[in-house]
Tab-separated table of C-alpha atoms in Angstrom:
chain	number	residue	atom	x	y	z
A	1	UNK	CA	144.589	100.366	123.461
A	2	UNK	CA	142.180	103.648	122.174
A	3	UNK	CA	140.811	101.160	119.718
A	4	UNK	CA	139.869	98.372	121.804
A	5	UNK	CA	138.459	101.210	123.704
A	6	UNK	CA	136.596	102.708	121.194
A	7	UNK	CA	135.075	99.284	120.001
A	8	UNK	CA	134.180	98.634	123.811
A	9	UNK	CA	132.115	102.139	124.099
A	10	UNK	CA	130.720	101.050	120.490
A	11	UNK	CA	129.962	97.997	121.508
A	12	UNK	CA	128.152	99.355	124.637
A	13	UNK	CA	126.140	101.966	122.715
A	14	UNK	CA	124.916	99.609	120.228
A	15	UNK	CA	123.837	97.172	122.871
A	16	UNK	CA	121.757	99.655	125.187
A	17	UNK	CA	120.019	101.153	121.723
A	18	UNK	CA	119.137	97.574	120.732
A	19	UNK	CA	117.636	96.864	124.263
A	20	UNK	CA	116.139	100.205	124.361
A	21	UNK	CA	114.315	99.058	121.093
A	22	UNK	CA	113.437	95.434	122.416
A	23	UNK	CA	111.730	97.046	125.266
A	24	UNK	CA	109.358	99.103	123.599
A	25	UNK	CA	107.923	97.173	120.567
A	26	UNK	CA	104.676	98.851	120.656
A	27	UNK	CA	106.326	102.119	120.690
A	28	UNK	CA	104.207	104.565	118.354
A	29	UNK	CA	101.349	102.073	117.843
A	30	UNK	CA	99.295	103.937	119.769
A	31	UNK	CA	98.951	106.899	117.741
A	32	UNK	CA	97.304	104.674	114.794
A	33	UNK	CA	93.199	104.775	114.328
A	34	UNK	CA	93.182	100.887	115.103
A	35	UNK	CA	96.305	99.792	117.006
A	36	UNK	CA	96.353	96.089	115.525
A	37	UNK	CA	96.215	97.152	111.534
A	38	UNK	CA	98.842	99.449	110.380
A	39	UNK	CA	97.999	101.817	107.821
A	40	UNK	CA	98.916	99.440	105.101
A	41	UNK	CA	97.098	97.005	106.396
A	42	UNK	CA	94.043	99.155	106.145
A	43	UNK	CA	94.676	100.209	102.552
A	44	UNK	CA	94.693	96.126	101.126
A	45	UNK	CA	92.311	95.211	103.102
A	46	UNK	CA	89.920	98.441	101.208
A	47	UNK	CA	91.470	97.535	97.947
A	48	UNK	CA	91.204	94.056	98.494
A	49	UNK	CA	95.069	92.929	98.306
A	50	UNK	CA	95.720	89.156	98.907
A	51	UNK	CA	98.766	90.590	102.000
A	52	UNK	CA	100.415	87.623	102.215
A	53	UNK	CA	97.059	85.300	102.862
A	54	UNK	CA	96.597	83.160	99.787
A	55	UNK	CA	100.910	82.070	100.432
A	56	UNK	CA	100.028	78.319	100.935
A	57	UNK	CA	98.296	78.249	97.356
A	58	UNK	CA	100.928	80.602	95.700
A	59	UNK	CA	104.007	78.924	96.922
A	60	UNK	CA	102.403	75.219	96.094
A	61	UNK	CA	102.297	75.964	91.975
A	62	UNK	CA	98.730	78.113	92.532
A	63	UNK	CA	99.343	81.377	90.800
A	64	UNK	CA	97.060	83.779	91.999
A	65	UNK	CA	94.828	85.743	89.211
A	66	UNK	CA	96.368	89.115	90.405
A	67	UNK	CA	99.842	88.175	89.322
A	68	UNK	CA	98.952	86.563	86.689
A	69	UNK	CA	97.553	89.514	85.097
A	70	UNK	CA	100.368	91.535	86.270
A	71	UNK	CA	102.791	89.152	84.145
A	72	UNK	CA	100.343	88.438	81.403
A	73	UNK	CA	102.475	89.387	78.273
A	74	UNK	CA	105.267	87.818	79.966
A	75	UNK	CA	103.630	84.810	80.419
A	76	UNK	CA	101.866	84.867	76.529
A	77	UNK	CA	98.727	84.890	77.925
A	78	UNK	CA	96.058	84.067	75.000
A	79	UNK	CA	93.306	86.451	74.781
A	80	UNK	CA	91.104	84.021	76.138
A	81	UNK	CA	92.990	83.482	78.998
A	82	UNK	CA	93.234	87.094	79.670
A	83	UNK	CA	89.581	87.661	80.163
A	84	UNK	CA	89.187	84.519	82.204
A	85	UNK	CA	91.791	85.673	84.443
A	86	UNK	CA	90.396	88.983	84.719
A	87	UNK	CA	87.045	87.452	85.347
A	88	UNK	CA	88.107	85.786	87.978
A	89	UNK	CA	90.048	88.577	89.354
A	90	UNK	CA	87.042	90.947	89.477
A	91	UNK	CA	85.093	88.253	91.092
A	92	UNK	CA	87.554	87.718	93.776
A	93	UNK	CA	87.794	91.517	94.047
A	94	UNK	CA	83.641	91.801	94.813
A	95	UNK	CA	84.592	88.981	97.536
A	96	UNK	CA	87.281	90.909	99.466
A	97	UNK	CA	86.655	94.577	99.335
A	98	UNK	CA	83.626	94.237	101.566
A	99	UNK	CA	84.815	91.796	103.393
A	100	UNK	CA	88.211	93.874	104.212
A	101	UNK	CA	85.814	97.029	105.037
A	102	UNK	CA	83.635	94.677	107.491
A	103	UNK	CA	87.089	93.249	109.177
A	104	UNK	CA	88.196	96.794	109.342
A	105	UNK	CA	84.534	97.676	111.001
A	106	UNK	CA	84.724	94.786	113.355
A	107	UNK	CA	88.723	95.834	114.517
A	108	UNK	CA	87.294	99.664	114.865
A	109	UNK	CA	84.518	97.911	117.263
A	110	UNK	CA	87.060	95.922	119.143
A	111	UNK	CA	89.105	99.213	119.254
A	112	UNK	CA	86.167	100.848	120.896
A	113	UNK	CA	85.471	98.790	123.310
A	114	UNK	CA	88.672	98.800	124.865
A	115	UNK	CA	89.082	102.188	124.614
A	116	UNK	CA	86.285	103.001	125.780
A	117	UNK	CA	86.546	100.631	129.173
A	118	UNK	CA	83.206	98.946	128.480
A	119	UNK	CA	85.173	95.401	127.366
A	120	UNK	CA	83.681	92.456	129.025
A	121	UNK	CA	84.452	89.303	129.208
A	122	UNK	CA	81.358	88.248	126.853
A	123	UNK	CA	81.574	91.161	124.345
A	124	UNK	CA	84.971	90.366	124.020
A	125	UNK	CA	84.825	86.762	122.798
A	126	UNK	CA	81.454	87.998	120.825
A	127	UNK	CA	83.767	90.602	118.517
A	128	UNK	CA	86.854	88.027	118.165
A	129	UNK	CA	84.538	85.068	117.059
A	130	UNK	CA	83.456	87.862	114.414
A	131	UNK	CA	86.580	88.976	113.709
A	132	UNK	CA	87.990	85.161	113.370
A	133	UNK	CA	84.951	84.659	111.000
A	134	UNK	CA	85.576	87.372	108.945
A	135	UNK	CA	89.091	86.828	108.382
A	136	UNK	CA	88.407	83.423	107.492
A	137	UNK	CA	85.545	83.997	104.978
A	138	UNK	CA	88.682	86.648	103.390
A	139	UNK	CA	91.337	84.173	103.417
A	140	UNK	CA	89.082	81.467	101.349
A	141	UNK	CA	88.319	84.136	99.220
A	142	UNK	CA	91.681	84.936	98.384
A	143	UNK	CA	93.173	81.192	98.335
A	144	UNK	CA	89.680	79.635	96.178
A	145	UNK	CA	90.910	82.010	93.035
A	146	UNK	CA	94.161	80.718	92.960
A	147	UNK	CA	92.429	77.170	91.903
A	148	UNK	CA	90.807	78.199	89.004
A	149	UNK	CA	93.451	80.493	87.612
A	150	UNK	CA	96.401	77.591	87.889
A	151	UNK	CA	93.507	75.366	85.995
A	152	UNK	CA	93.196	78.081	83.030
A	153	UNK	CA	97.301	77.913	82.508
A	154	UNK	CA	99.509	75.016	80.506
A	155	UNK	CA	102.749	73.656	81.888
A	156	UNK	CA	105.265	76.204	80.471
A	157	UNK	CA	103.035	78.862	82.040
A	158	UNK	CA	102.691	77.651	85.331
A	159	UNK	CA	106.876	76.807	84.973
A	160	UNK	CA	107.511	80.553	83.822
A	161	UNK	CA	105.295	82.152	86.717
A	162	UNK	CA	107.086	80.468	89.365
A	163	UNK	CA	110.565	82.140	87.756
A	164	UNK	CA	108.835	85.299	86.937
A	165	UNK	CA	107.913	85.313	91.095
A	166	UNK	CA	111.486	83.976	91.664
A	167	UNK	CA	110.444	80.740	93.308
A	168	UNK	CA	112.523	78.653	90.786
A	169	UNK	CA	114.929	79.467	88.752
A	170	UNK	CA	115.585	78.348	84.912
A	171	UNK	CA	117.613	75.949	85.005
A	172	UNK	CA	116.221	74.415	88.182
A	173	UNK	CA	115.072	70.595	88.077
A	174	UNK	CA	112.477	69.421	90.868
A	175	UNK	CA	114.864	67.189	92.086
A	176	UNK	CA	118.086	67.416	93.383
A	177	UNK	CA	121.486	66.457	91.123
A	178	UNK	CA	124.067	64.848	93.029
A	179	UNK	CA	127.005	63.215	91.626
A	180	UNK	CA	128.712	60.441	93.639
């Protein structure tokens, strides 16, 4: 009887914390600079991190140039290949650091007009068809690299990146085996 009571109180606790926590998502968002970028989100965007946008290339066989680099001896990159990659890298990197700092701008604007009270209808869809540009123009500059890096690697390099990233493994087959 004192357990079932105990796991009953337990039970009751961990519910009310869990709603507690459902209630206020937002809780301690409004002590960052720009409420809809976290800090982390700030720091790629400066630096110029893919975060997450070039996934559709990356998880379709596209290695990014990035990783690539990242995995180079692992992947016996050739010399050649090494500063092609890192070409491309450094291009992609003098696409998306100022276009992170101008999304990062355009968010701080946004941020100030609502915080300021001086949002309108008409300055509001003026700074999200900015914002919606920008972060377009970023995500092609992320995904285009990942075209001509999977171009500059063979077969067994492209097969060793996706287990090196974990998205097959070894002994993996495209298909499925089945035995009837």
């Amino acid at each position: 009887m004192r357990r079932l009571l105990l796991l009953a109180v337990s039970l009751v606790l961990t519910c009310s914390a869990a709603s507690a926590q459902s209630s206020q998502p937002y809780a301690g968002l409004e002590q960052r600079p720009i409420k809809a970028l976290s800090h982390q989100q700030v720091d790629d965007l400066r630096a110029g991190r893919g975060m997450g946008l070039a996934l559709a290339a990356e998880l379709h066989g596209y290695p990014g140039p990035s990783h690539v680099l990242e995995l180079g001896d692992r992947l016996d990159l050739t010399a050649d290949q090494r500063v092609q990659v890192q070409r491309l890298f450094d291009a992609m990197k003098q696409e998306t650091v100022p276009l992170g700092n101008k999304l990062i701008e355009q968010e701080t604007a946004l941020e100030d007009l609502f915080s300021s009270r001086a949002v309108t209808s008409e300055s509001l869809k003026t700074s999200i068809a900015a914002i919606s540009e920008t972060q377009g123009q970023l995500r092609e500059s992320h995904l285009k690299y990942h075209l001509p890096t999977a171009a500059l690697l063979d077969q067994s390099q492209m097969q060793r990146y996706a287990e090196l990233r974990g998205y097959q493994h070894p002994d993996s087959s495209a298909g499925h085996k089945h035995s009837h």
